[in-house]
């Protein structure tokens, strides 16, 4: 018998009618003979509303209490989903993350799953019930509620699919699959039938919010096939899977831009061994992720170091870097990071040149560059983000089948 994990995002369960439509989908596959685990997100903008409530009471809320509050959005959805399934005449039972033993580390608001206990889910599935799980949440070893970072219900779903060795993890959302770029920004973006784990991992890490980065890390590690599918029609969406031969022929699969980063420049640090280690050690202690880094050495024995961090971490990163002996520290949160991704880059040259030439033709200045085997990213001015994304999308002819 097949086991399918179905995940419904916020828009797909936003109101009673959509909740019922999602429930119908679960029941259809259940009736066709599959075991079904449903993972739900909070309804609509509920998580944003809960955050607003928290900040209206305290502008520096405790992260532990934030997690207790934010997890309630998904808890509400899961109970409503079980009720919607009942109304279609099928047995279902809802659980919070804690009730099914989703254990995480203690890093509140960005926790990572470390273990899940399958016994309760398997017991309920064996009673022919649809099991509904509240996404985005777990509990640490001291029984504190944690959440997995914004968009984290995808990770709940894929982690469950890995644990249960599901035949498929269907991520139902408000677009009909993964596109060559965010269709909200690039009107001629094209839906992909298939994409490799590595490509979507790079795209998601570089800001394509269509799937949560951690969910793809899990999927790749445990070989979980994922389909990103529309919840509003019967489209088959995009399959995320292991790389297969013909994929290398496609040089660039997608492009993305994010405004979630900020740039810090530390001017005039001593140009001597151990300086960079010291700076990044201090940042790591605060659990601040650093992405791009460049260092320039000047003639007077001093160096300038520039790096990017998530905007959310900017204040903490600035406080941390102020501990370092330097002439001046400058922050810029008006930047965007533009990336193109494709596994074909490994065997084709000239991609960076084409990207830089395209930006130059558009009079867009490149502030920082970083590359991996399958990705090129440039930091540019924030206000040029959309223009730049459309320009590279056109330059690489991503709107055309390759
Ligand atoms: P959900 O609430 O279902 O989890 P999200 O809002 O997290 O949905 O993700 C879906 C959104 O991701 C889409 O509405 C789309 O605008 C955005 N998105 C960004 N990049 C892409 C892409 N490359 N392909 C498809 N959607 C994308
Ligand atoms: N509700 C959470 C969020 O809005 C988690 C999710 O939707 O995946 O980020
Ligand atoms: Mg999402």
Coordinates of C-alpha atoms and ligand atoms in Angstrom, one line a residue:
X1 CA 0.0 0.0 0.0
X2 CA 1.3 3.5 -0.9
X3 CA 2.0 6.1 1.7
X4 CA 1.7 9.7 0.7
X5 CA 2.5 12.8 2.7
X6 CA 0.5 15.8 1.6
X7 CA 1.5 19.3 2.8
X8 CA -0.9 22.2 2.5
X9 CA 0.6 25.7 2.7
X10 CA -1.1 28.8 4.3
X11 CA -3.0 30.0 1.2
X12 CA -4.2 26.5 0.5
X13 CA -6.1 26.3 3.9
X14 CA -6.8 30.0 4.3
X15 CA -10.5 29.7 4.8
X16 CA -13.3 27.1 5.3
X17 CA -13.8 26.5 1.6
X18 CA -10.1 26.0 0.9
X19 CA -9.7 23.8 4.0
X20 CA -12.5 21.6 2.7
X21 CA -11.0 21.5 -0.8
X22 CA -7.7 20.4 0.7
X23 CA -9.5 17.8 2.9
X24 CA -11.2 16.5 -0.3
X25 CA -7.9 15.9 -1.9
X26 CA -6.6 13.9 1.1
X27 CA -9.8 11.8 1.1
X28 CA -9.7 11.2 -2.7
X29 CA -6.2 9.7 -2.4
X30 CA -7.2 7.8 0.8
X31 CA -10.2 6.4 -1.0
X32 CA -8.0 5.3 -3.9
X33 CA -6.2 3.1 -1.4
X34 CA -3.2 5.1 0.0
X35 CA -2.3 5.8 3.6
X36 CA -2.3 9.5 4.0
X37 CA -0.4 11.8 6.4
X38 CA -1.4 15.5 6.0
X39 CA 0.8 18.3 7.2
X40 CA -0.7 21.8 7.5
X41 CA 0.5 25.3 7.8
X42 CA -1.2 28.1 9.7
X43 CA -4.2 29.6 7.8
X44 CA -3.4 32.5 5.4
X45 CA -1.4 35.2 7.1
X46 CA -1.9 33.8 10.6
X47 CA 1.8 33.5 11.5
X48 CA 2.3 37.2 10.5
X49 CA -0.7 38.2 12.6
X50 CA 0.6 36.3 15.6
X51 CA 4.0 38.0 15.2
X52 CA 2.3 41.4 15.1
X53 CA 0.4 40.5 18.3
X54 CA 3.6 39.6 20.0
X55 CA 5.4 42.8 19.0
X56 CA 2.5 45.0 19.9
X57 CA 3.0 43.8 23.5
X58 CA 6.7 43.6 23.7
X59 CA 9.2 44.8 21.0
X60 CA 11.8 42.3 22.2
X61 CA 9.6 39.2 22.8
X62 CA 11.3 36.1 24.4
X63 CA 12.0 33.6 21.6
X64 CA 10.7 30.8 23.8
X65 CA 7.3 32.5 24.2
X66 CA 7.2 33.5 20.5
X67 CA 7.5 29.8 19.6
X68 CA 4.7 28.9 22.0
X69 CA 2.6 31.5 20.3
X70 CA 3.5 30.9 16.7
X71 CA 3.0 27.1 17.0
X72 CA -0.7 27.7 17.8
X73 CA -1.4 28.8 14.1
X74 CA -0.6 25.3 12.9
X75 CA -2.3 23.6 15.8
X76 CA -5.5 25.4 14.9
X77 CA -5.2 24.4 11.2
X78 CA -4.6 20.7 12.1
X79 CA -7.7 20.4 14.2
X80 CA -9.8 22.2 11.5
X81 CA -8.4 19.9 8.9
X82 CA -9.3 16.8 10.9
X83 CA -12.8 18.2 11.3
X84 CA -13.0 18.9 7.5
X85 CA -12.0 15.3 6.8
X86 CA -14.6 14.0 9.3
X87 CA -17.2 15.9 7.5
X88 CA -16.4 13.8 4.4
X89 CA -17.0 10.7 6.4
X90 CA -13.4 9.5 6.9
X91 CA -11.6 9.0 10.3
X92 CA -8.8 11.4 11.0
X93 CA -6.9 12.5 14.0
X94 CA -4.8 15.6 14.5
X95 CA -1.5 16.0 16.4
X96 CA 0.8 18.8 17.4
X97 CA 4.5 18.3 16.8
X98 CA 5.0 17.5 20.5
X99 CA 2.3 14.8 20.5
X100 CA 4.1 12.8 17.9
X101 CA 7.5 13.4 19.4
X102 CA 9.1 15.8 16.9
X103 CA 12.2 16.6 18.9
X104 CA 14.4 19.5 17.8
X105 CA 17.4 21.4 19.1
X106 CA 16.7 24.4 21.4
X107 CA 17.4 27.1 18.9
X108 CA 14.1 28.9 19.3
X109 CA 12.4 30.3 16.1
X110 CA 15.0 28.4 13.9
X111 CA 15.1 25.0 15.4
X112 CA 16.3 21.9 13.6
X113 CA 14.6 18.5 13.8
X114 CA 16.8 15.9 15.5
X115 CA 14.3 13.0 15.9
X116 CA 10.7 11.9 15.3
X117 CA 9.0 9.1 17.0
X118 CA 6.9 7.1 14.5
X119 CA 4.9 4.9 16.9
X120 CA 1.8 7.1 17.4
X121 CA 1.5 7.9 13.6
X122 CA 1.9 4.2 12.6
X123 CA -0.6 3.2 15.2
X124 CA -3.2 5.6 13.9
X125 CA -2.5 4.8 10.3
X126 CA -3.0 1.1 11.1
X127 CA -6.5 2.0 12.3
X128 CA -7.1 3.4 8.8
X129 CA -7.1 7.0 9.9
X130 CA -5.8 9.9 8.1
X131 CA -3.2 11.4 10.3
X132 CA -3.0 15.3 10.4
X133 CA 0.1 16.9 11.7
X134 CA 0.6 20.5 12.7
X135 CA 3.6 21.7 10.6
X136 CA 6.5 24.0 11.6
X137 CA 6.9 22.9 15.2
X138 CA 8.6 20.5 17.6
X139 CA 9.7 20.4 21.1
X140 CA 13.2 20.4 22.6
X141 CA 14.6 17.9 25.1
X142 CA 13.4 20.1 27.9
X143 CA 9.8 20.1 26.6
X144 CA 9.9 23.7 25.3
X145 CA 7.9 24.2 22.1
X146 CA 10.1 25.2 19.2
X147 CA 9.4 26.3 15.6
X148 CA 11.5 25.5 12.5
X149 CA 11.9 28.9 10.9
X150 CA 9.5 30.7 8.5
X151 CA 8.2 28.3 5.8
X152 CA 9.2 25.4 8.0
X153 CA 6.0 23.2 7.5
X154 CA 7.7 21.9 4.3
X155 CA 10.5 20.6 6.5
X156 CA 8.0 18.9 8.8
X157 CA 6.4 17.2 5.8
X158 CA 9.6 16.0 4.2
X159 CA 11.0 14.8 7.6
X160 CA 7.9 12.8 8.1
X161 CA 8.0 11.5 4.6
X162 CA 11.6 10.4 5.2
X163 CA 10.8 8.7 8.5
X164 CA 7.8 6.9 7.1
X165 CA 9.6 6.0 3.8
X166 CA 6.7 7.6 2.0
X167 CA 6.3 7.0 -1.7
X168 CA 5.8 10.7 -2.4
X169 CA 5.7 14.0 -0.5
X170 CA 3.3 16.3 -2.3
X171 CA 3.7 20.0 -1.4
X172 CA 0.5 21.7 -2.3
X173 CA 0.8 25.5 -2.8
X174 CA -0.6 28.5 -4.5
X175 CA 1.6 28.2 -7.7
X176 CA 1.4 25.3 -10.1
X177 CA 5.0 24.2 -9.6
X178 CA 8.5 25.5 -9.5
X179 CA 9.2 28.1 -12.1
X180 CA 12.4 29.4 -13.7
X181 CA 11.9 32.5 -11.5
X182 CA 9.3 33.8 -9.1
X183 CA 6.3 34.2 -11.3
X184 CA 5.2 37.2 -9.2
X185 CA 8.3 39.1 -10.4
X186 CA 9.0 37.6 -13.8
X187 CA 5.9 37.5 -15.9
X188 CA 7.4 35.1 -18.6
X189 CA 8.8 32.6 -16.0
X190 CA 8.2 29.0 -17.1
X191 CA 7.2 26.0 -15.0
X192 CA 9.7 23.2 -14.8
X193 CA 8.6 19.6 -15.0
X194 CA 11.6 18.4 -13.1
X195 CA 14.4 19.9 -11.0
X196 CA 17.3 18.3 -9.2
X197 CA 17.8 18.4 -5.4
X198 CA 21.0 20.4 -5.8
X199 CA 19.4 23.1 -8.0
X200 CA 16.4 23.7 -5.9
X201 CA 18.6 23.7 -2.8
X202 CA 20.7 26.5 -4.3
X203 CA 17.6 28.4 -5.5
X204 CA 15.9 28.1 -2.1
X205 CA 19.1 29.1 -0.2
X206 CA 19.4 32.1 -2.5
X207 CA 15.8 33.3 -1.7
X208 CA 13.3 31.3 -3.8
X209 CA 10.8 30.9 -1.0
X210 CA 8.8 28.3 -2.9
X211 CA 10.2 25.5 -0.6
X212 CA 12.0 25.6 2.8
X213 CA 15.7 25.0 2.4
X214 CA 15.9 22.4 5.2
X215 CA 13.2 20.4 3.6
X216 CA 15.4 19.9 0.5
X217 CA 18.4 19.0 2.6
X218 CA 16.3 16.2 4.2
X219 CA 14.9 15.1 0.9
X220 CA 18.3 14.8 -0.7
X221 CA 19.8 13.0 2.3
X222 CA 16.9 10.5 2.5
X223 CA 16.1 10.4 -1.2
X224 CA 12.5 11.6 -0.7
X225 CA 10.7 12.4 -4.0
X226 CA 8.8 15.6 -3.7
X227 CA 6.2 17.2 -6.0
X228 CA 5.4 20.9 -5.7
X229 CA 1.8 21.0 -6.9
X230 CA -1.0 23.5 -7.2
X231 CA -3.8 23.1 -4.6
X232 CA -6.3 24.9 -6.8
X233 CA -6.2 22.6 -9.8
X234 CA -5.1 19.0 -10.8
X235 CA -1.8 20.0 -12.2
X236 CA 1.1 17.6 -11.6
X237 CA 3.5 20.4 -10.7
X238 CA 7.3 20.0 -10.6
X239 CA 9.1 16.8 -9.5
X240 CA 12.2 17.4 -7.3
X241 CA 14.4 14.4 -7.7
X242 CA 18.0 13.1 -8.0
X243 CA 20.0 14.4 -10.9
X244 CA 19.5 12.3 -14.1
X245 CA 21.7 12.4 -17.2
X246 CA 19.8 14.8 -19.4
X247 CA 19.6 17.5 -16.8
X248 CA 23.2 18.5 -17.4
X249 CA 22.2 19.7 -20.8
X250 CA 20.3 22.6 -19.3
X251 CA 22.9 25.2 -18.4
X252 CA 20.7 27.5 -16.3
X253 CA 17.5 26.2 -14.7
X254 CA 16.5 29.2 -12.7
X255 CA 17.2 32.6 -11.3
X256 CA 16.2 34.2 -8.1
X257 CA 16.7 37.5 -6.2
X258 CA 16.4 38.1 -2.5
X259 CA 16.3 41.3 -0.4
X260 CA 16.7 39.4 2.8
X261 CA 20.4 40.2 3.3
X262 CA 22.4 43.1 4.5
X263 CA 26.1 43.9 4.0
X264 CA 28.6 44.9 6.7
X265 CA 32.0 46.4 5.9
X266 CA 34.7 46.5 8.5
X267 CA 37.3 49.1 7.5
X268 CA 40.9 49.0 8.7
X269 CA 41.4 45.8 10.6
X270 CA 45.0 44.6 11.1
X271 CA 46.2 42.6 8.1
X272 CA 47.6 39.7 10.1
X273 CA 46.8 36.0 10.7
X274 CA 43.8 35.3 12.9
X275 CA 41.8 38.4 12.3
X276 CA 39.2 36.8 10.0
X277 CA 39.1 33.7 12.3
X278 CA 38.4 36.0 15.2
X279 CA 35.6 38.0 13.5
X280 CA 33.8 34.9 12.2
X281 CA 34.2 33.1 15.5
X282 CA 32.4 35.9 17.3
X283 CA 29.6 35.8 14.7
X284 CA 29.3 32.1 14.9
X285 CA 29.0 32.2 18.7
X286 CA 25.9 34.3 18.2
X287 CA 24.6 31.8 15.6
X288 CA 24.8 34.4 12.8
X289 CA 25.1 32.9 9.4
X290 CA 27.5 34.7 7.1
X291 CA 27.1 34.2 3.3
X292 CA 29.4 36.1 1.0
X293 CA 32.8 37.4 2.1
X294 CA 35.4 39.6 0.5
X295 CA 38.6 41.0 1.8
X296 CA 40.8 43.7 0.4
X297 CA 44.2 44.5 1.6
X298 CA 45.3 48.2 1.5
X299 CA 48.9 49.5 1.4
X300 CA 49.1 50.6 5.0
X301 CA 49.0 47.1 6.5
X302 CA 45.3 47.2 7.1
X303 CA 42.5 45.3 5.5
X304 CA 38.8 45.9 4.7
X305 CA 36.4 43.0 5.1
X306 CA 32.9 42.9 3.7
X307 CA 30.3 40.2 4.3
X308 CA 26.6 39.6 4.1
X309 CA 24.2 38.4 6.8
X310 CA 20.4 38.0 7.0
X311 CA 18.7 41.3 7.6
X312 CA 17.1 39.8 10.8
X313 CA 20.6 39.3 12.2
X314 CA 22.0 42.8 11.2
X315 CA 21.6 44.5 14.6
X316 CA 23.2 41.6 16.5
X317 CA 25.9 41.3 13.8
X318 CA 26.8 45.0 14.2
X319 CA 26.9 44.7 18.0
X320 CA 29.2 41.7 17.6
X321 CA 31.5 43.2 15.1
X322 CA 31.9 46.3 17.2
X323 CA 33.9 44.1 19.6
X324 CA 36.6 44.0 16.9
X325 CA 39.3 46.6 16.7
X326 CA 38.8 48.5 13.4
X327 CA 38.7 52.0 12.0
X328 CA 35.1 52.0 10.9
X329 CA 32.1 49.7 10.5
X330 CA 29.5 50.4 7.8
X331 CA 26.2 48.6 7.3
X332 CA 24.0 48.6 4.2
X333 CA 20.6 47.0 4.2
X334 CA 19.6 48.2 0.8
X335 CA 21.1 45.4 -1.2
X336 CA 19.7 42.5 -3.2
X337 CA 21.4 39.2 -4.0
X338 CA 20.8 38.0 -7.6
X339 CA 21.6 34.3 -8.4
X340 CA 21.5 32.0 -11.4
X341 CA 21.5 28.3 -10.9
X342 CA 22.0 25.2 -13.1
X343 CA 23.9 21.9 -12.9
X344 CA 24.9 22.4 -16.6
X345 CA 27.3 25.2 -15.4
X346 CA 29.7 22.5 -14.3
X347 CA 30.4 21.6 -17.9
X348 CA 29.8 24.9 -19.7
X349 CA 31.8 28.1 -19.5
X350 CA 30.9 31.7 -20.2
X351 CA 27.9 31.8 -17.8
X352 CA 29.5 34.3 -15.4
X353 CA 30.6 36.5 -18.3
X354 CA 27.0 36.5 -19.7
X355 CA 25.5 37.4 -16.4
X356 CA 28.0 40.3 -15.8
X357 CA 27.6 41.6 -19.3
X358 CA 23.8 41.6 -18.9
X359 CA 24.0 43.6 -15.7
X360 CA 26.5 46.0 -17.2
X361 CA 24.2 46.6 -20.2
X362 CA 21.4 47.5 -17.7
X363 CA 23.8 49.8 -15.9
X364 CA 23.6 47.7 -12.8
X365 CA 26.7 47.8 -10.6
X366 CA 28.0 44.6 -9.0
X367 CA 29.1 45.0 -5.4
X368 CA 30.1 41.4 -4.5
X369 CA 30.3 38.1 -6.4
X370 CA 30.3 34.6 -5.2
X371 CA 30.1 31.3 -7.1
X372 CA 29.7 27.6 -6.5
X373 CA 29.9 24.8 -9.0
X374 CA 26.3 25.3 -10.0
X375 CA 25.5 28.9 -9.0
X376 CA 26.7 32.5 -9.6
X377 CA 25.4 35.3 -7.2
X378 CA 25.9 39.0 -7.4
X379 CA 25.1 41.6 -4.7
X380 CA 23.5 44.7 -6.3
X381 CA 21.5 47.7 -5.2
X382 CA 18.1 46.7 -3.8
X383 CA 16.1 49.0 -6.0
X384 CA 17.4 47.3 -9.1
X385 CA 16.4 43.8 -8.0
X386 CA 13.4 43.2 -10.2
X387 CA 15.0 44.8 -13.3
X388 CA 18.1 42.6 -12.8
X389 CA 16.1 39.4 -12.4
X390 CA 14.1 40.0 -15.5
X391 CA 17.2 40.9 -17.5
X392 CA 19.1 37.7 -16.6
X393 CA 16.0 35.6 -17.1
X394 CA 15.8 37.0 -20.6
X395 CA 19.5 36.8 -21.3
X396 CA 19.5 33.1 -20.5
X397 CA 16.2 32.6 -22.4
X398 CA 14.7 30.8 -19.4
X399 CA 11.2 31.4 -20.8
X400 CA 12.0 28.9 -23.6
X401 CA 12.1 25.1 -23.3
X402 CA 15.8 24.2 -23.5
Ligands
LIG1 P1 3.0 28.1 0.9 O1 2.2 29.0 1.8 O2 2.1 27.1 0.2 O3 4.1 27.4 1.7 P2 4.8 30.0 -0.2 O4 4.3 31.4 -0.2 O5 5.8 29.6 0.9 O6 3.6 29.0 -0.2 O7 5.5 29.6 -1.5 C1 4.9 29.8 -2.8 C2 5.3 31.1 -3.4 O8 6.7 31.0 -3.7 C3 4.6 31.4 -4.7 O9 3.4 32.1 -4.5 C4 5.7 32.2 -5.5 O10 5.4 33.5 -5.6 C5 6.9 32.0 -4.7 N1 8.1 31.6 -5.5 C6 9.3 32.2 -5.4 N2 10.2 31.6 -6.3 C7 9.5 30.7 -7.0 C8 9.8 29.8 -8.1 N3 11.0 29.8 -8.6 N4 8.8 29.0 -8.5 C9 7.5 29.1 -8.0 N5 7.2 29.9 -7.0 C10 8.1 30.7 -6.5
LIG2 N1 3.2 29.2 9.2 C1 4.6 29.3 9.1 C2 5.0 30.5 8.3 O1 4.2 31.3 7.9 C3 5.2 28.0 8.6 C4 4.8 27.6 7.1 O2 3.9 28.2 6.6 O3 5.4 26.7 6.6 O4 6.2 30.7 8.1
LIG3 MG1 6.0 27.9 2.2

